[in-house]
């Protein structure tokens, strides 16, 4: 039997995203020259939810894009029968040059995903600034990366697993902690 502890339910996730939206607006003094970029897969859904909240608060829309970091990973794994990496595609409709880009991801762990996302962004242009928002920061960084906005800090052991379920992918919202 799996020992799973629920860290955030749907209401706690909603509250965390609302707080992060307010923090983004406060720190950036609005949304001018600012865009959200979700890291595939769950980061894009969190970015879209943040964009909705920001629009409700600010009264104007913020640009949202998505970045696929597959080709930028330093631990690239092969996912299909041809032994080629499974590429999901990057979709950013606005030039990132001179924009404040806020990367959005579900869980921050070693920092390698964020590093890969920053490399992907830099291939698209030169943002004036890159900020990072995560739903959960679990620690154990291998790279000097620190989030600007955090939904919940969860100190974990390396053998523990943080699972993020989002309605768009999993049919429900929940963040849980389990043993590997």
PDB file of C-alpha atoms in Angstrom:
ATOM      1  CA  UNK A   1       0.000   0.000   0.000  1.00  0.00           C
ATOM      2  CA  UNK A   2       1.362   3.376  -1.059  1.00  0.00           C
ATOM      3  CA  UNK A   3       1.865   6.005   1.604  1.00  0.00           C
ATOM      4  CA  UNK A   4       0.592   9.200  -0.061  1.00  0.00           C
ATOM      5  CA  UNK A   5       0.053  12.495   1.724  1.00  0.00           C
ATOM      6  CA  UNK A   6      -1.953  15.289   0.122  1.00  0.00           C
ATOM      7  CA  UNK A   7      -0.052  18.584   0.341  1.00  0.00           C
ATOM      8  CA  UNK A   8      -2.399  20.808  -1.689  1.00  0.00           C
ATOM      9  CA  UNK A   9      -5.996  20.185  -2.682  1.00  0.00           C
ATOM     10  CA  UNK A  10      -7.839  22.056  -5.453  1.00  0.00           C
ATOM     11  CA  UNK A  11      -8.679  25.027  -3.207  1.00  0.00           C
ATOM     12  CA  UNK A  12      -5.104  25.321  -1.907  1.00  0.00           C
ATOM     13  CA  UNK A  13      -3.764  25.249  -5.482  1.00  0.00           C
ATOM     14  CA  UNK A  14      -6.252  27.973  -6.474  1.00  0.00           C
ATOM     15  CA  UNK A  15      -5.227  30.137  -3.493  1.00  0.00           C
ATOM     16  CA  UNK A  16      -1.503  29.647  -4.219  1.00  0.00           C
ATOM     17  CA  UNK A  17      -1.955  30.679  -7.864  1.00  0.00           C
ATOM     18  CA  UNK A  18      -3.989  33.739  -6.863  1.00  0.00           C
ATOM     19  CA  UNK A  19      -1.240  34.777  -4.432  1.00  0.00           C
ATOM     20  CA  UNK A  20       1.458  34.250  -7.086  1.00  0.00           C
ATOM     21  CA  UNK A  21      -0.575  36.346  -9.568  1.00  0.00           C
ATOM     22  CA  UNK A  22      -0.712  39.223  -7.067  1.00  0.00           C
ATOM     23  CA  UNK A  23       3.025  38.885  -6.347  1.00  0.00           C
ATOM     24  CA  UNK A  24       3.840  38.981 -10.087  1.00  0.00           C
ATOM     25  CA  UNK A  25       1.778  42.141 -10.536  1.00  0.00           C
ATOM     26  CA  UNK A  26       3.301  43.807  -7.489  1.00  0.00           C
ATOM     27  CA  UNK A  27       6.905  42.973  -8.322  1.00  0.00           C
ATOM     28  CA  UNK A  28       6.580  43.968 -11.997  1.00  0.00           C
ATOM     29  CA  UNK A  29       4.298  46.970 -11.366  1.00  0.00           C
ATOM     30  CA  UNK A  30       1.694  45.571 -13.749  1.00  0.00           C
ATOM     31  CA  UNK A  31       2.113  43.489 -16.884  1.00  0.00           C
ATOM     32  CA  UNK A  32       3.713  45.879 -19.358  1.00  0.00           C
ATOM     33  CA  UNK A  33       6.481  44.095 -21.329  1.00  0.00           C
ATOM     34  CA  UNK A  34       5.815  40.954 -19.293  1.00  0.00           C
ATOM     35  CA  UNK A  35       4.852  37.489 -20.486  1.00  0.00           C
ATOM     36  CA  UNK A  36       4.264  34.073 -18.955  1.00  0.00           C
ATOM     37  CA  UNK A  37       5.938  30.994 -20.446  1.00  0.00           C
ATOM     38  CA  UNK A  38       4.900  27.579 -19.167  1.00  0.00           C
ATOM     39  CA  UNK A  39       7.329  24.673 -19.234  1.00  0.00           C
ATOM     40  CA  UNK A  40       5.618  21.685 -20.805  1.00  0.00           C
ATOM     41  CA  UNK A  41       3.592  19.845 -19.717  1.00  0.00           C
ATOM     42  CA  UNK A  42       1.956  21.036 -16.500  1.00  0.00           C
ATOM     43  CA  UNK A  43       3.706  24.399 -16.451  1.00  0.00           C
ATOM     44  CA  UNK A  44       1.671  25.582 -19.433  1.00  0.00           C
ATOM     45  CA  UNK A  45      -1.615  24.878 -17.632  1.00  0.00           C
ATOM     46  CA  UNK A  46      -0.395  26.737 -14.559  1.00  0.00           C
ATOM     47  CA  UNK A  47       0.680  29.650 -16.807  1.00  0.00           C
ATOM     48  CA  UNK A  48      -2.794  29.762 -18.386  1.00  0.00           C
ATOM     49  CA  UNK A  49      -4.442  29.766 -14.954  1.00  0.00           C
ATOM     50  CA  UNK A  50      -2.121  32.549 -13.774  1.00  0.00           C
ATOM     51  CA  UNK A  51      -2.918  34.554 -16.916  1.00  0.00           C
ATOM     52  CA  UNK A  52      -6.659  34.256 -16.145  1.00  0.00           C
ATOM     53  CA  UNK A  53      -6.142  35.509 -12.589  1.00  0.00           C
ATOM     54  CA  UNK A  54      -3.889  38.349 -13.724  1.00  0.00           C
ATOM     55  CA  UNK A  55      -6.482  39.430 -16.281  1.00  0.00           C
ATOM     56  CA  UNK A  56      -9.211  39.361 -13.605  1.00  0.00           C
ATOM     57  CA  UNK A  57      -7.077  41.487 -11.273  1.00  0.00           C
ATOM     58  CA  UNK A  58      -5.448  43.834 -13.791  1.00  0.00           C
ATOM     59  CA  UNK A  59      -8.231  44.099 -16.364  1.00  0.00           C
ATOM     60  CA  UNK A  60      -5.946  43.351 -19.307  1.00  0.00           C
ATOM     61  CA  UNK A  61      -4.493  40.172 -20.777  1.00  0.00           C
ATOM     62  CA  UNK A  62      -0.914  38.991 -20.404  1.00  0.00           C
ATOM     63  CA  UNK A  63       0.821  37.022 -23.181  1.00  0.00           C
ATOM     64  CA  UNK A  64       1.219  33.299 -22.556  1.00  0.00           C
ATOM     65  CA  UNK A  65       3.565  30.907 -24.331  1.00  0.00           C
ATOM     66  CA  UNK A  66       4.875  27.424 -23.852  1.00  0.00           C
ATOM     67  CA  UNK A  67       8.361  26.006 -24.121  1.00  0.00           C
ATOM     68  CA  UNK A  68       9.457  22.433 -24.779  1.00  0.00           C
ATOM     69  CA  UNK A  69      12.833  21.724 -23.200  1.00  0.00           C
ATOM     70  CA  UNK A  70      13.338  18.227 -24.623  1.00  0.00           C
ATOM     71  CA  UNK A  71      16.299  19.128 -26.846  1.00  0.00           C
ATOM     72  CA  UNK A  72      17.900  21.232 -24.101  1.00  0.00           C
ATOM     73  CA  UNK A  73      17.997  18.551 -21.410  1.00  0.00           C
ATOM     74  CA  UNK A  74      21.421  17.420 -20.235  1.00  0.00           C
ATOM     75  CA  UNK A  75      19.898  14.023 -19.442  1.00  0.00           C
ATOM     76  CA  UNK A  76      18.071  13.545 -22.748  1.00  0.00           C
ATOM     77  CA  UNK A  77      16.212  10.248 -22.845  1.00  0.00           C
ATOM     78  CA  UNK A  78      14.749   8.503 -25.862  1.00  0.00           C
ATOM     79  CA  UNK A  79      10.975   8.179 -25.754  1.00  0.00           C
ATOM     80  CA  UNK A  80       9.904   6.602 -29.063  1.00  0.00           C
ATOM     81  CA  UNK A  81      10.732   3.466 -31.051  1.00  0.00           C
ATOM     82  CA  UNK A  82      13.163   5.328 -33.376  1.00  0.00           C
ATOM     83  CA  UNK A  83      15.238   6.247 -30.296  1.00  0.00           C
ATOM     84  CA  UNK A  84      14.579   9.905 -31.096  1.00  0.00           C
ATOM     85  CA  UNK A  85      13.517  12.208 -28.263  1.00  0.00           C
ATOM     86  CA  UNK A  86       9.797  12.933 -28.058  1.00  0.00           C
ATOM     87  CA  UNK A  87       9.480  16.612 -28.991  1.00  0.00           C
ATOM     88  CA  UNK A  88       6.324  18.449 -27.940  1.00  0.00           C
ATOM     89  CA  UNK A  89       7.052  21.820 -29.563  1.00  0.00           C
ATOM     90  CA  UNK A  90       7.522  25.394 -28.387  1.00  0.00           C
ATOM     91  CA  UNK A  91       4.811  27.958 -28.987  1.00  0.00           C
ATOM     92  CA  UNK A  92       5.582  31.573 -28.145  1.00  0.00           C
ATOM     93  CA  UNK A  93       3.680  33.993 -30.347  1.00  0.00           C
ATOM     94  CA  UNK A  94       5.423  37.108 -29.055  1.00  0.00           C
ATOM     95  CA  UNK A  95       9.124  37.980 -29.396  1.00  0.00           C
ATOM     96  CA  UNK A  96      10.836  37.444 -26.033  1.00  0.00           C
ATOM     97  CA  UNK A  97      13.468  40.108 -26.732  1.00  0.00           C
ATOM     98  CA  UNK A  98      13.315  42.922 -24.160  1.00  0.00           C
ATOM     99  CA  UNK A  99      10.415  41.222 -22.342  1.00  0.00           C
ATOM    100  CA  UNK A 100      10.246  40.184 -18.694  1.00  0.00           C
ATOM    101  CA  UNK A 101       9.645  36.473 -19.110  1.00  0.00           C
ATOM    102  CA  UNK A 102       8.206  34.588 -16.177  1.00  0.00           C
ATOM    103  CA  UNK A 103       8.874  30.867 -16.517  1.00  0.00           C
ATOM    104  CA  UNK A 104       6.180  28.717 -14.913  1.00  0.00           C
ATOM    105  CA  UNK A 105       6.652  25.117 -13.758  1.00  0.00           C
ATOM    106  CA  UNK A 106       4.904  22.742 -11.402  1.00  0.00           C
ATOM    107  CA  UNK A 107       7.812  21.457  -9.270  1.00  0.00           C
ATOM    108  CA  UNK A 108      11.310  22.829  -8.764  1.00  0.00           C
ATOM    109  CA  UNK A 109      13.774  20.127  -7.780  1.00  0.00           C
ATOM    110  CA  UNK A 110      17.352  20.014  -9.123  1.00  0.00           C
ATOM    111  CA  UNK A 111      17.034  23.117 -11.316  1.00  0.00           C
ATOM    112  CA  UNK A 112      17.991  21.288 -14.511  1.00  0.00           C
ATOM    113  CA  UNK A 113      14.557  21.731 -16.124  1.00  0.00           C
ATOM    114  CA  UNK A 114      14.681  25.474 -15.483  1.00  0.00           C
ATOM    115  CA  UNK A 115      18.220  25.700 -16.888  1.00  0.00           C
ATOM    116  CA  UNK A 116      17.042  23.920 -20.033  1.00  0.00           C
ATOM    117  CA  UNK A 117      14.054  26.279 -20.324  1.00  0.00           C
ATOM    118  CA  UNK A 118      16.323  29.318 -20.010  1.00  0.00           C
ATOM    119  CA  UNK A 119      18.557  27.927 -22.772  1.00  0.00           C
ATOM    120  CA  UNK A 120      15.484  27.415 -24.990  1.00  0.00           C
ATOM    121  CA  UNK A 121      14.323  30.992 -24.318  1.00  0.00           C
ATOM    122  CA  UNK A 122      17.724  32.442 -25.120  1.00  0.00           C
ATOM    123  CA  UNK A 123      17.624  30.691 -28.498  1.00  0.00           C
ATOM    124  CA  UNK A 124      14.433  32.670 -29.237  1.00  0.00           C
ATOM    125  CA  UNK A 125      15.740  36.104 -28.253  1.00  0.00           C
ATOM    126  CA  UNK A 126      17.153  38.097 -25.373  1.00  0.00           C
ATOM    127  CA  UNK A 127      14.648  38.743 -22.582  1.00  0.00           C
ATOM    128  CA  UNK A 128      15.324  41.781 -20.403  1.00  0.00           C
ATOM    129  CA  UNK A 129      14.744  39.531 -17.393  1.00  0.00           C
ATOM    130  CA  UNK A 130      13.753  35.947 -16.615  1.00  0.00           C
ATOM    131  CA  UNK A 131      11.815  35.224 -13.441  1.00  0.00           C
ATOM    132  CA  UNK A 132      10.642  31.844 -12.143  1.00  0.00           C
ATOM    133  CA  UNK A 133       7.312  30.838 -10.604  1.00  0.00           C
ATOM    134  CA  UNK A 134       6.718  27.311  -9.318  1.00  0.00           C
ATOM    135  CA  UNK A 135       3.782  25.679  -7.609  1.00  0.00           C
ATOM    136  CA  UNK A 136       6.067  23.565  -5.370  1.00  0.00           C
ATOM    137  CA  UNK A 137       9.716  24.020  -4.390  1.00  0.00           C
ATOM    138  CA  UNK A 138      10.999  20.757  -2.942  1.00  0.00           C
ATOM    139  CA  UNK A 139      14.679  21.666  -2.535  1.00  0.00           C
ATOM    140  CA  UNK A 140      17.723  19.532  -3.475  1.00  0.00           C
ATOM    141  CA  UNK A 141      19.091  21.984  -6.038  1.00  0.00           C
ATOM    142  CA  UNK A 142      22.019  20.876  -8.193  1.00  0.00           C
ATOM    143  CA  UNK A 143      22.270  24.265  -9.937  1.00  0.00           C
ATOM    144  CA  UNK A 144      22.204  27.790  -8.464  1.00  0.00           C
ATOM    145  CA  UNK A 145      18.564  28.444  -9.357  1.00  0.00           C
ATOM    146  CA  UNK A 146      16.047  30.045  -7.001  1.00  0.00           C
ATOM    147  CA  UNK A 147      12.365  30.738  -7.712  1.00  0.00           C
ATOM    148  CA  UNK A 148      10.958  34.269  -7.506  1.00  0.00           C
ATOM    149  CA  UNK A 149       7.433  33.027  -6.739  1.00  0.00           C
ATOM    150  CA  UNK A 150       6.541  29.838  -4.834  1.00  0.00           C
ATOM    151  CA  UNK A 151       3.131  28.332  -4.149  1.00  0.00           C
ATOM    152  CA  UNK A 152       4.434  26.037  -1.395  1.00  0.00           C
ATOM    153  CA  UNK A 153       7.868  25.119  -0.060  1.00  0.00           C
ATOM    154  CA  UNK A 154       8.007  21.413   0.754  1.00  0.00           C
ATOM    155  CA  UNK A 155      11.255  20.127   2.249  1.00  0.00           C
ATOM    156  CA  UNK A 156      11.609  16.559   1.003  1.00  0.00           C
ATOM    157  CA  UNK A 157      13.930  13.603   1.186  1.00  0.00           C
ATOM    158  CA  UNK A 158      15.487  12.641  -2.150  1.00  0.00           C
ATOM    159  CA  UNK A 159      13.590   9.352  -2.203  1.00  0.00           C
ATOM    160  CA  UNK A 160      10.233  11.096  -1.830  1.00  0.00           C
ATOM    161  CA  UNK A 161       8.145  11.954  -4.886  1.00  0.00           C
ATOM    162  CA  UNK A 162       6.022  15.059  -5.425  1.00  0.00           C
ATOM    163  CA  UNK A 163       3.123  14.390  -7.773  1.00  0.00           C
ATOM    164  CA  UNK A 164       1.173  17.275  -9.289  1.00  0.00           C
ATOM    165  CA  UNK A 165      -2.207  16.442 -10.795  1.00  0.00           C
ATOM    166  CA  UNK A 166      -4.020  19.114 -12.802  1.00  0.00           C
ATOM    167  CA  UNK A 167      -7.536  18.949 -14.183  1.00  0.00           C
ATOM    168  CA  UNK A 168      -6.352  19.654 -17.738  1.00  0.00           C
ATOM    169  CA  UNK A 169      -4.224  16.469 -17.744  1.00  0.00           C
ATOM    170  CA  UNK A 170      -5.366  14.327 -14.825  1.00  0.00           C
ATOM    171  CA  UNK A 171      -9.061  15.289 -14.359  1.00  0.00           C
ATOM    172  CA  UNK A 172      -8.462  16.646 -10.823  1.00  0.00           C
ATOM    173  CA  UNK A 173      -6.225  19.120  -8.973  1.00  0.00           C
ATOM    174  CA  UNK A 174      -3.922  17.877  -6.236  1.00  0.00           C
ATOM    175  CA  UNK A 175      -0.320  17.919  -5.067  1.00  0.00           C
ATOM    176  CA  UNK A 176       0.781  14.862  -3.114  1.00  0.00           C
ATOM    177  CA  UNK A 177       3.923  13.453  -1.527  1.00  0.00           C
ATOM    178  CA  UNK A 178       4.755   9.757  -1.595  1.00  0.00           C
ATOM    179  CA  UNK A 179       7.694   7.432  -1.032  1.00  0.00           C
ATOM    180  CA  UNK A 180       9.479   5.984  -4.051  1.00  0.00           C
TER     181      UNK A 180
END
